[in-house]
Coordinates of C-alpha atoms in Angstrom, one line a residue:
X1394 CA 79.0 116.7 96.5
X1395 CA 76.1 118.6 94.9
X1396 CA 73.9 116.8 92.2
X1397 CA 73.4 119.4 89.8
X1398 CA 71.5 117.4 87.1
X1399 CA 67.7 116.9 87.7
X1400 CA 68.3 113.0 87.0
X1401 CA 71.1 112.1 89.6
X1402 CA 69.5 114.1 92.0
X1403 CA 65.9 113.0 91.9
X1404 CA 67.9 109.8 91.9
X1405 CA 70.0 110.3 95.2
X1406 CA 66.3 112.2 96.9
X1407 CA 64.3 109.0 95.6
X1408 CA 66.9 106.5 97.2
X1409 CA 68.9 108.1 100.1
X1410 CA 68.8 110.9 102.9
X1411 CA 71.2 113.1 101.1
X1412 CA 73.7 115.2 103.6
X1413 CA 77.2 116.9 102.4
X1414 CA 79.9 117.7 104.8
X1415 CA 83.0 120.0 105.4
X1416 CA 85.7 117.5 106.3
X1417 CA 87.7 120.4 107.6
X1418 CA 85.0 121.6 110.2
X1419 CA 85.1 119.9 113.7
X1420 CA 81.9 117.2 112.7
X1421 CA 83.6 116.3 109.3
X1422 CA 87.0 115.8 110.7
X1423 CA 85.0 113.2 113.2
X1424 CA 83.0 111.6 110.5
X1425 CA 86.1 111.6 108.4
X1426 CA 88.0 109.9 110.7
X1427 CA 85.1 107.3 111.7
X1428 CA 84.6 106.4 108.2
X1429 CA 88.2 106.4 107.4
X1430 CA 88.0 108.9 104.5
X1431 CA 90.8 109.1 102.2
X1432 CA 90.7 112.7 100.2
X1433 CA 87.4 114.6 98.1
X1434 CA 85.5 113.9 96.9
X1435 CA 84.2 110.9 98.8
X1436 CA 80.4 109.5 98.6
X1437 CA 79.6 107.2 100.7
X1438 CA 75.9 105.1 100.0
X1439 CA 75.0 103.4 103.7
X1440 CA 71.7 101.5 103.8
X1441 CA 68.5 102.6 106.0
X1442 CA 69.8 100.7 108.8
X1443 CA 73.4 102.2 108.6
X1444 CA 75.3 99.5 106.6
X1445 CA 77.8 100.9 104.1
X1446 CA 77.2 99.7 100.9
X1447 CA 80.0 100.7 99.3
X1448 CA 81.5 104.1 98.0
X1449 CA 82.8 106.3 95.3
X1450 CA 86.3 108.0 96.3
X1451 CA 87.4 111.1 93.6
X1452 CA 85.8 112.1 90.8
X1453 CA 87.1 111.2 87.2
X1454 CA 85.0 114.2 84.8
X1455 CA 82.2 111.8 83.9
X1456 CA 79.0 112.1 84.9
X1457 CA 77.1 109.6 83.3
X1458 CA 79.5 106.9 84.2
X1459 CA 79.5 108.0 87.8
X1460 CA 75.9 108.1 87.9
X1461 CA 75.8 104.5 86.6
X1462 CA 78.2 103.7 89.3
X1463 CA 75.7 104.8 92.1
X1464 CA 72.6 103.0 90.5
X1465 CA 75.1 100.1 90.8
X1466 CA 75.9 99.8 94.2
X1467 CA 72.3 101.0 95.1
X1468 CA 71.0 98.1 93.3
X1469 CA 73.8 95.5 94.7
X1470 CA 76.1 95.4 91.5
X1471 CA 79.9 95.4 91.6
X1472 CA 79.9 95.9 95.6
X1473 CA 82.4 94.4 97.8
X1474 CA 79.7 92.2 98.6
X1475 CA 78.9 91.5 95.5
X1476 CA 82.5 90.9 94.4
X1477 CA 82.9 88.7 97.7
X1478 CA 80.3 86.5 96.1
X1479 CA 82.2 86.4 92.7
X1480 CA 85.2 85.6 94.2
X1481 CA 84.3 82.5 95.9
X1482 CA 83.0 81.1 92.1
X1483 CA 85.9 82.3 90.7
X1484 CA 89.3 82.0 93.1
X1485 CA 92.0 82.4 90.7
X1486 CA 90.8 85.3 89.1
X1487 CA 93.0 88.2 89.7
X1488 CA 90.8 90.6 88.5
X1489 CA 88.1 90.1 91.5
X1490 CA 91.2 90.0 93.7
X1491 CA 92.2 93.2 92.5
X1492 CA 88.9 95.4 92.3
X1493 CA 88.2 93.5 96.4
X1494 CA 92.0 95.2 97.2
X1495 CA 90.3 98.2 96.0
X1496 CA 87.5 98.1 98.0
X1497 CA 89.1 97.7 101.0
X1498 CA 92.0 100.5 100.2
X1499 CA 89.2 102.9 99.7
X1500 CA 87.9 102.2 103.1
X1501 CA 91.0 102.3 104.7
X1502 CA 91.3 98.6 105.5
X1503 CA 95.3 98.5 104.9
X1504 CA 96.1 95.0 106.2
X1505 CA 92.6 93.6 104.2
X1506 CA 93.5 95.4 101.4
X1507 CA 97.4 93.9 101.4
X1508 CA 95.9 90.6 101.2
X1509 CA 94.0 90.7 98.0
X1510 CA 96.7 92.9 96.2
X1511 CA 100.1 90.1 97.3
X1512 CA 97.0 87.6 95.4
X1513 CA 97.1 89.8 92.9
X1514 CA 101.1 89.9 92.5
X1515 CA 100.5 85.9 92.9
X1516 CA 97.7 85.1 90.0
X1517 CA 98.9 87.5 87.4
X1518 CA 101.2 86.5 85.0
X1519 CA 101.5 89.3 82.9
X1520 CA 104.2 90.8 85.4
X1521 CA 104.3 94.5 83.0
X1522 CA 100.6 94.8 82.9
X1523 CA 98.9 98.1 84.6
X1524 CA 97.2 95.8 86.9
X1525 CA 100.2 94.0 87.9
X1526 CA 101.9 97.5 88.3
X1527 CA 99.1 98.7 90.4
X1528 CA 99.0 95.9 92.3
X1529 CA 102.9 96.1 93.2
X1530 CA 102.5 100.3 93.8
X1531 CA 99.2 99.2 96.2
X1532 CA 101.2 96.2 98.6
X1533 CA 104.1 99.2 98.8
X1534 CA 101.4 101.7 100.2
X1535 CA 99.3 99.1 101.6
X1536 CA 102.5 97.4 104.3
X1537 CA 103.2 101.6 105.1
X1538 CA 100.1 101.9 106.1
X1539 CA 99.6 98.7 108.3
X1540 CA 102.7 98.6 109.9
X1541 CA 102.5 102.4 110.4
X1542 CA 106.4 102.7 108.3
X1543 CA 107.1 104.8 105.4
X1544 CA 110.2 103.3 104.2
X1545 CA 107.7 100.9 102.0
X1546 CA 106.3 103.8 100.4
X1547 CA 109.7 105.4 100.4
X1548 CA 111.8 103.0 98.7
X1549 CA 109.1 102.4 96.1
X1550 CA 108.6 106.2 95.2
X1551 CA 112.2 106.3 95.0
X1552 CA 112.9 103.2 92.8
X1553 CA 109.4 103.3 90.6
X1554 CA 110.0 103.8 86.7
X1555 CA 106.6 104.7 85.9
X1556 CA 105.8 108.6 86.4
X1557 CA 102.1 107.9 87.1
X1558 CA 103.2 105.3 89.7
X1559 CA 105.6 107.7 91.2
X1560 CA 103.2 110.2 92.0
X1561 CA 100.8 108.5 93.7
X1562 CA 103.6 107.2 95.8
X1563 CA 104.9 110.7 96.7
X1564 CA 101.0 111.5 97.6
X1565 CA 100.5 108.7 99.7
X1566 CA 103.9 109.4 101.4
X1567 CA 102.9 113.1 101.7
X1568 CA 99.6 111.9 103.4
X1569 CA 101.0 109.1 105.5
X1570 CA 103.1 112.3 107.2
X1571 CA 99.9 114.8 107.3
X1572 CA 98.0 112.2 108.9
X1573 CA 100.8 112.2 111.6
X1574 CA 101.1 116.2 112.0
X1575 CA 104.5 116.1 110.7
X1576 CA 105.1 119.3 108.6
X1577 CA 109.0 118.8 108.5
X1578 CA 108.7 115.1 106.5
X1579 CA 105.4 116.7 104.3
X1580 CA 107.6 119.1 103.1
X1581 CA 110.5 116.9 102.8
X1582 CA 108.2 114.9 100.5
X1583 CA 106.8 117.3 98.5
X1584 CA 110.3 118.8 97.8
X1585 CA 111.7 115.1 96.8
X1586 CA 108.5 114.4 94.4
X1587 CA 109.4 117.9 92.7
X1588 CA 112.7 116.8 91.8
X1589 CA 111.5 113.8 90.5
X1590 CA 108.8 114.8 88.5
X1591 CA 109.1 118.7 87.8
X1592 CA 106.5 118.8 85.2
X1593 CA 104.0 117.8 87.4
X1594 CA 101.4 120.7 88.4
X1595 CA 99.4 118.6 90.3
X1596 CA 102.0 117.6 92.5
X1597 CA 103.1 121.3 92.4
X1598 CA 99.1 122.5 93.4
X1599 CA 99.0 120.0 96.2
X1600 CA 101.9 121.4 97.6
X1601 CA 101.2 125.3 97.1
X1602 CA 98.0 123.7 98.6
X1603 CA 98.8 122.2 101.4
X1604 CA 101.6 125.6 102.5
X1605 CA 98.5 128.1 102.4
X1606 CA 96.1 125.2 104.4
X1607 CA 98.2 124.6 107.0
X1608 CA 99.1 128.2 107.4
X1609 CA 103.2 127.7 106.4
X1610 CA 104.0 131.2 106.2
X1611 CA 107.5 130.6 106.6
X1612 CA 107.2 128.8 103.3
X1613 CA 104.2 131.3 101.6
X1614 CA 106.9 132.6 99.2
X1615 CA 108.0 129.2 97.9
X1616 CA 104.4 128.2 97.9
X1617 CA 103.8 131.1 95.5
X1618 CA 106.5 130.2 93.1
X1619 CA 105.9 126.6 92.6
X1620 CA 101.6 127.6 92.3
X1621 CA 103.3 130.3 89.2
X1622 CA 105.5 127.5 87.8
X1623 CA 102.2 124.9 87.6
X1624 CA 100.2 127.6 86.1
X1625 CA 102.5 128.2 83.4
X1626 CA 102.4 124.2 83.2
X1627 CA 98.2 124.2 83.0
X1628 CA 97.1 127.6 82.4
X1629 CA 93.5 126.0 82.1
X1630 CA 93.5 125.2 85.6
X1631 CA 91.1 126.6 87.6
X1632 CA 91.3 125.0 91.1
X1633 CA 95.1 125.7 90.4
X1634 CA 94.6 129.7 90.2
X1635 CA 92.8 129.6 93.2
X1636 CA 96.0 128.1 94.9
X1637 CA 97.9 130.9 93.9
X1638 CA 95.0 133.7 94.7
X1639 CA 94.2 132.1 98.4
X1640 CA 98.7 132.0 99.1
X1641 CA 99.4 135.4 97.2
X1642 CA 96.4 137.2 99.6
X1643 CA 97.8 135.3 102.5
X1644 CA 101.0 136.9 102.5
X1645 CA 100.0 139.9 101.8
X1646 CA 99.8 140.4 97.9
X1647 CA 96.3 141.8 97.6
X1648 CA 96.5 143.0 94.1
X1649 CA 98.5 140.0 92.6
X1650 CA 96.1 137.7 94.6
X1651 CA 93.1 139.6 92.9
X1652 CA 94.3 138.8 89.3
X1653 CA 94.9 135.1 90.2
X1654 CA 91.5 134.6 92.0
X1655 CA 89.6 136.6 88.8
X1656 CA 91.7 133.9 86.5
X1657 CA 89.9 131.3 88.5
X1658 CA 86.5 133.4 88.3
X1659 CA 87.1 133.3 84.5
X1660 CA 88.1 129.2 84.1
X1661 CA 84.7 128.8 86.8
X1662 CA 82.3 131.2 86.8
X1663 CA 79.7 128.5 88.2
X1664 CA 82.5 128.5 91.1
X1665 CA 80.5 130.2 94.4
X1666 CA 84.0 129.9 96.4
X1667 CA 86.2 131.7 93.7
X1668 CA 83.4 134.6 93.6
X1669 CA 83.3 134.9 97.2
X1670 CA 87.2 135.1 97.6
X1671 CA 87.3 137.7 95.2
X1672 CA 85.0 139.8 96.6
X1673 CA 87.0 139.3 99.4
X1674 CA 90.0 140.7 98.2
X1675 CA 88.5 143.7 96.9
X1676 CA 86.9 144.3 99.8
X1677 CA 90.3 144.5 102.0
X1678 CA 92.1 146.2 99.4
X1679 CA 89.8 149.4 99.4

């Protein structure tokens, strides 16, 4: 990530060696897998002496509260640590039990991260609250993950009411078979998530997404049209435009791929990546 405000990073210089990485390139795919990475953005804060101290997986829009979130940890607040601590004073809270699950399903703990969420399912009474819901959604993903079997994840994307719910499910599914090399059940996945929620551009963008990544050409023209259909969807969406730009050039639609990628230039301007793929275009189309 790059700290564009003066504050945060004068704050990240002051307190930590900063470094980004490509997770694609050969060193971030290492460090990725060392530090059991789950998607970007990912910070991770480590101590001088190489300790994690805890991390900050995605990025919600908001700035301040994420920079508050970093002072946090770097002072010792709201750390699994910390929440270890609080836990022990407090044992039948489900709350701690759920934000320690957290913790530990960020850093890919699966079988630690069961444990606290089934406390969860066990200490919360309110059996409709999002918490409880969460809770349920995380032991589904958390027992694929440990005992290396999608049907948890399957049934539970299959049977799940709530649309939220339901797409993290198919994402986790679609990443439980990426994480395996297995393009046949990814798409299989992503197809099956689509017919359950076909309003869902983000689910349509990770798809699209993941066809032009992973070089699908067989599948570059479907790719296209479900990139289209989530642009009609969010028309706004940058990062969505570029899907469509970086598939349409890939098979061979300079001019259509051109439009797209300006669309993206337009929504982003302060996008470096969106510039350069344009130019890019151009350049091979003349």
């Amino acid at each position: 990530m790059v700290f564009t405000t003066k504050d945060f990073a004068d704050y990240i210089n002051a307190n930590y060696v900063a470094m980004k990485l490509n997770g694609d390139t050969d060193l971030g795919r290492k460090l990725r897998n060392n530090w059991l990475v789950p998607g970007y953005p990912t910070m991770v804060l480590f101590t001088a002496e190489g300790e994690e101290i805890d991390r900050i997986v995605g990025f919600g829009g908001k700035k301040d509260e994420y920079f508050q979130t970093v002072k946090d940890y770097t002072n010792g607040k709201n750390t699994l640590k910390d929440l270890m601590v609080q836990v022990e004073n407090d044992p039948n809270n489900a709350r701690l039990y759920f934000d320690i699950a957290n913790k530990y399903n960020d850093r890919g703990e699966d079988e630690k991260a069961l444990h606290y969420y089934e406390k969860v399912l066990e200490l919360e009474t309110d059996h409709s609250s999002d918490m409880y819901l969460q809770a349920e959604y995380n032991v589904a993903e958390s027992k694929a993950y440990a005992a290396d079997n999608p049907d948890y994840l399957q049934h539970y994307a299959k049977t799940c009411t709530d649309d939220n719910l339901k797409y993290y499910a198919y994402s986790s599914l679609a990443r439980f078979f990426r994480m395996k090399k297995d393009q046949a059940n990814v798409i299989s996945v992503y197809e099956e998530a689509l017919t359950a929620l076909p309003d869902n551009a983000s689910m349509m963008n990770s798809y699209a997404w993941y066809i032009f990544q992973n070089e699908v050409s067989d599948y570059y023209e479907r790719g296209i049209e479900i990139a289209r259909k989530a642009v009609e969807i969010e028309p706004e969406a940058d990062s969505i435009w570029d899907t469509l730009g970086q598939l349409l050039f890939a098979a061979g639609y300079t001019d259509q791929a051109i439009e797209a990628m300006q669309r993206a230039v337009d929504l982003a301007p302060d996008e470096t990546s969106y510039k350069n793929n344009l130019q890019r275009y151009k350049s091979a189309r003349s």
